[in-house]
CSV table of C-alpha atoms in Angstrom, one decimal:
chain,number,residue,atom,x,y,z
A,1,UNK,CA,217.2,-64.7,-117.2
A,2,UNK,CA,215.7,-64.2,-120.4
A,3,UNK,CA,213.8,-67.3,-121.4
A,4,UNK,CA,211.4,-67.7,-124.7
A,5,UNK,CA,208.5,-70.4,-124.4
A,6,UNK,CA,206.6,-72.3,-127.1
A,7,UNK,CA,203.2,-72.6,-126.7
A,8,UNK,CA,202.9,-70.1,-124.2
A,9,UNK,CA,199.4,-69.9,-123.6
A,10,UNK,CA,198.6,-73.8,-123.6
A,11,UNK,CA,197.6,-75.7,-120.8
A,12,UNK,CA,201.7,-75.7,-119.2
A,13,UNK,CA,202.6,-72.7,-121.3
A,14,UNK,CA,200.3,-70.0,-119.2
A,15,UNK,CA,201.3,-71.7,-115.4
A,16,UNK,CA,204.8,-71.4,-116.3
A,17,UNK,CA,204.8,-67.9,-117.7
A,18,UNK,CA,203.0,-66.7,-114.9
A,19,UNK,CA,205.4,-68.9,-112.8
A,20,UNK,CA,208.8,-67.2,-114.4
A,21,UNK,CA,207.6,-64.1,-114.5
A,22,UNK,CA,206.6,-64.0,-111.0
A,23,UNK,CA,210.4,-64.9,-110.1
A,24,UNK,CA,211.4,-61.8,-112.3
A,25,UNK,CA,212.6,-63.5,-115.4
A,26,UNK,CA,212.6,-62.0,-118.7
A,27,UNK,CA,209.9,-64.3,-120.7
A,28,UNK,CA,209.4,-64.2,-124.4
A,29,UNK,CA,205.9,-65.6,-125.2
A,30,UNK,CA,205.9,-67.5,-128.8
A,31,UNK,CA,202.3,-68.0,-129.5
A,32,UNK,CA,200.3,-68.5,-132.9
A,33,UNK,CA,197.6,-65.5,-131.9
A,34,UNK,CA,198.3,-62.0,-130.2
A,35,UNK,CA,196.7,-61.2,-127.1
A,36,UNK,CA,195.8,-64.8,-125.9
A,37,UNK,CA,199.3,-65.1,-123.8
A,38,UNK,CA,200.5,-64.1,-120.4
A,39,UNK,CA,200.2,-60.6,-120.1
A,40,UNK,CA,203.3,-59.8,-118.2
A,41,UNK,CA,205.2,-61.8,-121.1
A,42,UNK,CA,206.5,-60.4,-124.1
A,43,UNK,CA,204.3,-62.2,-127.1
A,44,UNK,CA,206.1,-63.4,-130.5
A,45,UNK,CA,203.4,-64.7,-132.7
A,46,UNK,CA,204.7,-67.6,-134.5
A,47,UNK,CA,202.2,-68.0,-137.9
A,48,UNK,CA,202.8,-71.9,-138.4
A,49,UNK,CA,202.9,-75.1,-136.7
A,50,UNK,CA,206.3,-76.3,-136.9
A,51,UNK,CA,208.0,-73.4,-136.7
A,52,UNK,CA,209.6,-72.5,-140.1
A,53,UNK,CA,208.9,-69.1,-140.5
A,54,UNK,CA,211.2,-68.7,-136.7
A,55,UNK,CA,213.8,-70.8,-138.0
A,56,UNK,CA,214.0,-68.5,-140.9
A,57,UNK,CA,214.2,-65.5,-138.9
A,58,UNK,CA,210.6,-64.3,-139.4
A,59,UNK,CA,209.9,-63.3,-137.2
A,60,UNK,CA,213.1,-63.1,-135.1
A,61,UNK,CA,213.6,-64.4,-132.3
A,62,UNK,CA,215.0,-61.9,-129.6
A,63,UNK,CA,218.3,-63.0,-127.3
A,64,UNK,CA,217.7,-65.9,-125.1
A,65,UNK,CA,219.7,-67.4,-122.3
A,66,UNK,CA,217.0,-70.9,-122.5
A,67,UNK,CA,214.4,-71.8,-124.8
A,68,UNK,CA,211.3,-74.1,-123.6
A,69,UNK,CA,209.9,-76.0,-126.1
A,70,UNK,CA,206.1,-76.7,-124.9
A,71,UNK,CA,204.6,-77.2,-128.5
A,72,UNK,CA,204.0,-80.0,-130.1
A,73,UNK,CA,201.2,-81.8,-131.5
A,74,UNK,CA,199.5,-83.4,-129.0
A,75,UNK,CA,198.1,-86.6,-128.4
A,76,UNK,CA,194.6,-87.8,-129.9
A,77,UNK,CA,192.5,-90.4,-129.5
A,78,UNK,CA,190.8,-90.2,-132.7
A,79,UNK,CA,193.5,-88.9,-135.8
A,80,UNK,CA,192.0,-88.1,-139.0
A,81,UNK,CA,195.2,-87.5,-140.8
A,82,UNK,CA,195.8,-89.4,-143.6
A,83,UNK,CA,199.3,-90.4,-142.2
A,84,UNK,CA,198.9,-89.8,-138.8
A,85,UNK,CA,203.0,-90.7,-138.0
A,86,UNK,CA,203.8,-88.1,-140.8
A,87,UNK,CA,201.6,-85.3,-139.5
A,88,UNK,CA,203.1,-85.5,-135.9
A,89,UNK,CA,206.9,-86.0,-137.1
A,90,UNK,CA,206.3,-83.0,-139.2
A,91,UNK,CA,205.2,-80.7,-136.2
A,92,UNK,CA,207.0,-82.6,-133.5
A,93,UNK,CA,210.6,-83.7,-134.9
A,94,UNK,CA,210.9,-81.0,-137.6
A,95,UNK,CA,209.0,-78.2,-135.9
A,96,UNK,CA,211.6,-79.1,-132.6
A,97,UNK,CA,214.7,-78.7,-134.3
A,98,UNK,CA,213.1,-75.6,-136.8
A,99,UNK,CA,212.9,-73.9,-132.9
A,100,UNK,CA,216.2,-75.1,-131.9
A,101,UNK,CA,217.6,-73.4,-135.2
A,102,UNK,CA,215.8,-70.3,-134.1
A,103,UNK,CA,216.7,-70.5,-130.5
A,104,UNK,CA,220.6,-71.1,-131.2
A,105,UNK,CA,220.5,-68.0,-133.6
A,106,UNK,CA,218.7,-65.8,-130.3
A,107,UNK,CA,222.1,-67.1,-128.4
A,108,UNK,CA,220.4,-69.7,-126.3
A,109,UNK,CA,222.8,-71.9,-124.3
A,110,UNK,CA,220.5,-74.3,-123.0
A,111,UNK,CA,217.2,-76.0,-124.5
A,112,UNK,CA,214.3,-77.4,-122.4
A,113,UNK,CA,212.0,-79.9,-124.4
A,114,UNK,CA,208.9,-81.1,-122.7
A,115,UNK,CA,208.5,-84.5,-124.3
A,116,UNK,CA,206.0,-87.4,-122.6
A,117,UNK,CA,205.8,-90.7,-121.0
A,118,UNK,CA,204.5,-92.2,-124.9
A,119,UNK,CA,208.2,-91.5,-126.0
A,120,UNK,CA,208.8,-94.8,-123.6
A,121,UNK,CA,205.4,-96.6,-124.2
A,122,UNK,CA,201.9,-97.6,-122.9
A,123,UNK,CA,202.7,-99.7,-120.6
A,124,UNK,CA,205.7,-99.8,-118.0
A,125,UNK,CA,208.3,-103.2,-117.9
A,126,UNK,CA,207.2,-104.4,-114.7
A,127,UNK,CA,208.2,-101.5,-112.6
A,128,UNK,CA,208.4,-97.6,-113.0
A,129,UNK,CA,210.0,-96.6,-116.1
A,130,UNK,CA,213.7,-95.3,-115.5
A,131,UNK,CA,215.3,-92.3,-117.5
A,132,UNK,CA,218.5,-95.0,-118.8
A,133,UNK,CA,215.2,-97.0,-120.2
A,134,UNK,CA,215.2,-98.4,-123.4
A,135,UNK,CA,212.3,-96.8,-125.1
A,136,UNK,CA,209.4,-98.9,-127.0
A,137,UNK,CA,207.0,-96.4,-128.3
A,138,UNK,CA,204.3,-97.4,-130.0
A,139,UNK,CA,201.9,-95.0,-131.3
A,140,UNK,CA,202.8,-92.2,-134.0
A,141,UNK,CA,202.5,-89.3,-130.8
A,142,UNK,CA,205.1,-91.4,-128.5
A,143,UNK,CA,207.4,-92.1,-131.4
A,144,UNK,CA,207.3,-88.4,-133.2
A,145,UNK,CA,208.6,-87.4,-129.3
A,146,UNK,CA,211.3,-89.7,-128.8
A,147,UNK,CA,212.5,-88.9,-132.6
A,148,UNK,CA,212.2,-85.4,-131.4
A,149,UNK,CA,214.3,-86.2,-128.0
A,150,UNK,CA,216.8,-87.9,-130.1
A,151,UNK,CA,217.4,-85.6,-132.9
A,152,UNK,CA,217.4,-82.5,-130.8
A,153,UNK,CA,220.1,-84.3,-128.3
A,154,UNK,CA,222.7,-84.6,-131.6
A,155,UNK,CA,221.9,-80.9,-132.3
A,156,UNK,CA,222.7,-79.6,-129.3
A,157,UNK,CA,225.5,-81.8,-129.5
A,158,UNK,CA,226.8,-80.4,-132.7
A,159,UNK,CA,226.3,-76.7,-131.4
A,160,UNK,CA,227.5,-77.0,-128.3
A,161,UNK,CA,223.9,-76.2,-126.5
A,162,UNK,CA,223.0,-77.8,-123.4
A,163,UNK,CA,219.5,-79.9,-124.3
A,164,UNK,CA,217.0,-81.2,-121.9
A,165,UNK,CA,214.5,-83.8,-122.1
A,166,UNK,CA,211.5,-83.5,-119.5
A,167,UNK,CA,209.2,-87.0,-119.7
A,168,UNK,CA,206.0,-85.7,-117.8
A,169,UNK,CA,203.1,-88.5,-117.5
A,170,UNK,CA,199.4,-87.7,-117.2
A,171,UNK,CA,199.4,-84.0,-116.5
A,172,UNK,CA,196.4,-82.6,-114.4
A,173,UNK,CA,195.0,-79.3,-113.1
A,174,UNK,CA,192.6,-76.6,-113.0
A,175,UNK,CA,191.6,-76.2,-116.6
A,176,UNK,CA,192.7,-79.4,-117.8
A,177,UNK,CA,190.5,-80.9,-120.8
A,178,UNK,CA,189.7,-84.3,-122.3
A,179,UNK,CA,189.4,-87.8,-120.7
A,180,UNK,CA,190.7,-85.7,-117.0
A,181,UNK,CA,187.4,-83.4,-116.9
A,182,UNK,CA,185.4,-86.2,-118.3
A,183,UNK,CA,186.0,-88.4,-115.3
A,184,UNK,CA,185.6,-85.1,-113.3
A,185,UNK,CA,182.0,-84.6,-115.1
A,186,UNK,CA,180.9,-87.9,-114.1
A,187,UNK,CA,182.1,-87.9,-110.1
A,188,UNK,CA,180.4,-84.6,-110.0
A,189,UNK,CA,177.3,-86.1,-111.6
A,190,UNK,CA,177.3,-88.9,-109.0
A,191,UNK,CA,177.6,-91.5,-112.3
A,192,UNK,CA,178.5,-95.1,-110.7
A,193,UNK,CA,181.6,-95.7,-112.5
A,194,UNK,CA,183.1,-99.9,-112.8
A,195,UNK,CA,186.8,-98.7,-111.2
A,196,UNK,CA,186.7,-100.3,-108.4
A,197,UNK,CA,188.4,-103.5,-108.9
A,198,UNK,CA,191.6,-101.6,-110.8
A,199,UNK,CA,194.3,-101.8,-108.7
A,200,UNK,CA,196.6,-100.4,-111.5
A,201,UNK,CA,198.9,-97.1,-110.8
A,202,UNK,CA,199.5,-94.4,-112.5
A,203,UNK,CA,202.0,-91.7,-112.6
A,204,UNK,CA,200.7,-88.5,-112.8
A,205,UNK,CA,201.9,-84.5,-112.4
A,206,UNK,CA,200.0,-81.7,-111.2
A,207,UNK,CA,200.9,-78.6,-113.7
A,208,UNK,CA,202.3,-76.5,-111.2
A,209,UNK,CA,204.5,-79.1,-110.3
A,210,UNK,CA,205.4,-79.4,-113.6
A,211,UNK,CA,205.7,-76.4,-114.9
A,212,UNK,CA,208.2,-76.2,-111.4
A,213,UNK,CA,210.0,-78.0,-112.3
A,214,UNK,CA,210.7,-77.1,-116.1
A,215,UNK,CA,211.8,-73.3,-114.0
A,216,UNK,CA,214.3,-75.2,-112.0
A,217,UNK,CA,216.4,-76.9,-115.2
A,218,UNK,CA,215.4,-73.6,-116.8
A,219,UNK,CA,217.2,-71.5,-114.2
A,220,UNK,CA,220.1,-73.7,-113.0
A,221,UNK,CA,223.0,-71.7,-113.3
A,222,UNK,CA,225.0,-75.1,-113.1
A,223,UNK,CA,225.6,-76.7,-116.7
A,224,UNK,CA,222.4,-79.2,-116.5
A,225,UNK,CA,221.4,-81.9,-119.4
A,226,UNK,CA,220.0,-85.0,-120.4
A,227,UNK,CA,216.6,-86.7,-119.9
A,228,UNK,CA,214.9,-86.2,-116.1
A,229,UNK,CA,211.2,-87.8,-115.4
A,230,UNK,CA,209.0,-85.9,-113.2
A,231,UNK,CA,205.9,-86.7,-111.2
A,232,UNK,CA,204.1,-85.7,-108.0
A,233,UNK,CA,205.7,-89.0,-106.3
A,234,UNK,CA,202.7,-90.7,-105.1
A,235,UNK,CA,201.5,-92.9,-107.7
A,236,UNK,CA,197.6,-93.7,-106.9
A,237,UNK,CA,195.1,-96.5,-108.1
A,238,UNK,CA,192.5,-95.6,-110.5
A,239,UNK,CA,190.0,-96.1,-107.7
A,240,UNK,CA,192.2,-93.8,-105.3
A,241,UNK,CA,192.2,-90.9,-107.8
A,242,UNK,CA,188.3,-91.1,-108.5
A,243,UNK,CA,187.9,-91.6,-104.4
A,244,UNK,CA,190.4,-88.4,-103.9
A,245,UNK,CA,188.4,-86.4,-106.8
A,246,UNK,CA,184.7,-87.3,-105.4
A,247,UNK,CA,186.0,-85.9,-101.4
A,248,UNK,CA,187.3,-82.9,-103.2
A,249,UNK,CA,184.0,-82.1,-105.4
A,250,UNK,CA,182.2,-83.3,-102.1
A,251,UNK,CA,179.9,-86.1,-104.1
A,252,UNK,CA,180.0,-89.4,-102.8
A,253,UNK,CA,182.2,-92.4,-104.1
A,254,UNK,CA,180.2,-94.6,-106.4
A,255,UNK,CA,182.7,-97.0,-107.4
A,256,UNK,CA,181.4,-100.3,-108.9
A,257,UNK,CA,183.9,-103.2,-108.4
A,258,UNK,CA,183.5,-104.8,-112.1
A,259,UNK,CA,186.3,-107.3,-112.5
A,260,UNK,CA,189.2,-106.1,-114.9
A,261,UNK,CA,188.8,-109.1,-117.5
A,262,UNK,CA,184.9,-107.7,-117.6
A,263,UNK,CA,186.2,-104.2,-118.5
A,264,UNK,CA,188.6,-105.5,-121.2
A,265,UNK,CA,185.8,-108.0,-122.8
A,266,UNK,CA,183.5,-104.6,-123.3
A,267,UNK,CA,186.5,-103.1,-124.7
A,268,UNK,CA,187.0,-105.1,-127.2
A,269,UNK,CA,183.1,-105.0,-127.9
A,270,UNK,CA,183.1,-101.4,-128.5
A,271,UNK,CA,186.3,-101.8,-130.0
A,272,UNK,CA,188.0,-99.5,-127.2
A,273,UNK,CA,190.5,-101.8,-126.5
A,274,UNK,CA,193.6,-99.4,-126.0
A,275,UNK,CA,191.5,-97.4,-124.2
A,276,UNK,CA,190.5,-99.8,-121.3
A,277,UNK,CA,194.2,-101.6,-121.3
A,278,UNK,CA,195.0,-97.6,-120.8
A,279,UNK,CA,192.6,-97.5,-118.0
A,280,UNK,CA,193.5,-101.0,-116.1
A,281,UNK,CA,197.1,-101.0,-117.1
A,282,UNK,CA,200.0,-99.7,-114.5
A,283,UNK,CA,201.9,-97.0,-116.2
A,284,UNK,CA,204.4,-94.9,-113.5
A,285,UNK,CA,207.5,-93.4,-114.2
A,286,UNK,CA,210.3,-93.2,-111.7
A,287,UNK,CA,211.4,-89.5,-111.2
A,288,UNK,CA,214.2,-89.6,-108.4
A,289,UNK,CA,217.1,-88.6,-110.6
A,290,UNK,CA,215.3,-85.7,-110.6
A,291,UNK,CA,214.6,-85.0,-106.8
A,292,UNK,CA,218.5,-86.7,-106.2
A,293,UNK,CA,220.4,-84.6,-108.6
A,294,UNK,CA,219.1,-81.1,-108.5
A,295,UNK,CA,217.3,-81.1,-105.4
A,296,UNK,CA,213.5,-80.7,-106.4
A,297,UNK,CA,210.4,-81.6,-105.0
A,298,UNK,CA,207.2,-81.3,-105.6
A,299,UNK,CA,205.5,-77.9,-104.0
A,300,UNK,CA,202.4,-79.8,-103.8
A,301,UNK,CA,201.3,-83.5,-103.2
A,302,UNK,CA,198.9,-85.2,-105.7
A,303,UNK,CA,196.0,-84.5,-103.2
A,304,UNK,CA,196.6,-81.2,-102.7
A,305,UNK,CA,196.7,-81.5,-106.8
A,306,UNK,CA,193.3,-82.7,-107.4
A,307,UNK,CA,191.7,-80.8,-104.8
A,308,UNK,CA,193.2,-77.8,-107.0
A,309,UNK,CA,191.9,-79.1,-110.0
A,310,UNK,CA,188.9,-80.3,-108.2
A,311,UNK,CA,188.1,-76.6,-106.6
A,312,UNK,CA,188.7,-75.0,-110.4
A,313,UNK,CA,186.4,-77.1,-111.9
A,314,UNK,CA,183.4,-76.3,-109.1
A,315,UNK,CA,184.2,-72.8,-109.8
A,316,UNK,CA,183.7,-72.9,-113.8
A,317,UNK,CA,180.2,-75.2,-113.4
């Protein structure tokens, strides 16, 4: 097939490239910077954020069968925009439909958004979060994605293009940046860490099982849409993961069993509140539709995952 990818060479972007290309597919690199993409991808450098210049037709965007949209703006913890809500809509909503406008032109018959667990919420009702979920967003990242899921549904539904929503959670892997390597960074150090008494789960997804199964919807000859959750399908505790990471870095576990009300009472002293209800919260998503209606699994298990992520990051100290 011939498939063109947004954000090519981001964190997803370069795994799934490499993925495609391995399989023989045709793959159309967008990026914002020559020579930073997959090298046996064909690069279109895309000059702004939110896609306008594509949608316009400058550059053109060569014949595709499926478009992946991977870019976005991304989640922060600290936004100095001056309207945060407008700053993400404009590259999230308007830059996904300015490269569905772009993709449609280039003949593309199907769509593949990569959107997030923040288009449902922070936190999960009670159980996993289900696909037929009504969504509660709350921050101006989980509400620019699930305006982005629902006004690129109605335009593939106007032009007759098949549009699907992937809802990854906590994405992991060799390379991976942010709060992910600083937890790695302090197992490695052998910093005694106040996890053990969080008995919370969390849903996460290794990026070659991700990006695995963005290639299956991508590749389904069969007519495919609508919104699928994906995970590795063991949901661990916060003290499983950091037990899991320290074998796998070969440091021993230093887990400090501070009670959870502690950790939220220092929160709110340092005024990280969201962040430790983050941290002791359950958030897991339920990803069986995914696994029951078009046959995937995951090629690797969350422990073969962070012993991945865990080897990569040895290998860069």
């Amino acid at each position: 097939m011939q498939i063109a990818i947004s954000g090519a060479n981001g964190f997803v972007g370069r795994v799934l490239c490499a993925l495609l290309c391995d399989a023989g597919h045709d793959v159309n690199a967008l990026v914002r910077r020559a020579g930073v993409g997959v090298a046996r991808a064909r690069e279109c450098v895309i000059p702004d954020d939110n896609f306008a210049s594509i949608a316009a037709g400058q550059p053109e965007l060569k014949h595709c069968d499926v478009f992946v949209h991977l870019a976005a703006r991304v989640h922060m913890m600290q936004d100095d925009a001056v309207d945060p809500l407008m700053a993400y809509r404009a590259a999230n909503v308007d830059g996904t439909l300015n490269a569905a406008a772009a993709a449609r032109r280039a003949g593309a018959r199907r769509i593949v958004f990569v959107s997030s667990v923040k288009a449902l919420g922070d936190r999960e009702p009670g159980r996993p979060w289900r696909e037929d979920d009504i969504p509660a967003p709350v921050d101006p990242y989980g509400i620019s994605k699930f305006e982005a899921e629902q006004a690129l549904f109605a335009f593939g539904r106007t032009n007759g293009i098949e549009v699907v929503v992937i809802r990854p959670p906590l994405v992991y892997g060799p390379g991976v940046r942010a709060n992910f390597h600083g937890l790695m960074r302090a197992v490695d150090r052998g910093i005694p860490l106040p996890l053990g008494a969080i008995d919370a789960r969390r849903s996460m997804v290794y990026v070659g099982n991700l990006a695995d199964a963005i290639r299956t919807v991508a590749t389904r000859l069969e007519p495919v849409e609508g919104i699928y959750h994906v995970t590795d399908g063991d949901d661990l505790t916060v003290a499983d993961m950091v037990e899991a990471l320290a074998r796998a870095l070969g440091r021993p576990l230093r887990l400090l069993p501070v009670p959870v009300l502690w950790l939220r009472g220092i929160g709110r002293l340092t005024r990280r509140t969201a962040q430790v209800d983050r941290l002791t919260s359950s958030l897991r998503v339920d990803s069986s539709r995914l696994r029951r209606e078009l046959g995937w699994t995951p090629p690797w298990s969350v422990l073969q995952g962070l012993a991945e992520t865990a080897r990569a990051f040895k290998a860069a100290r």
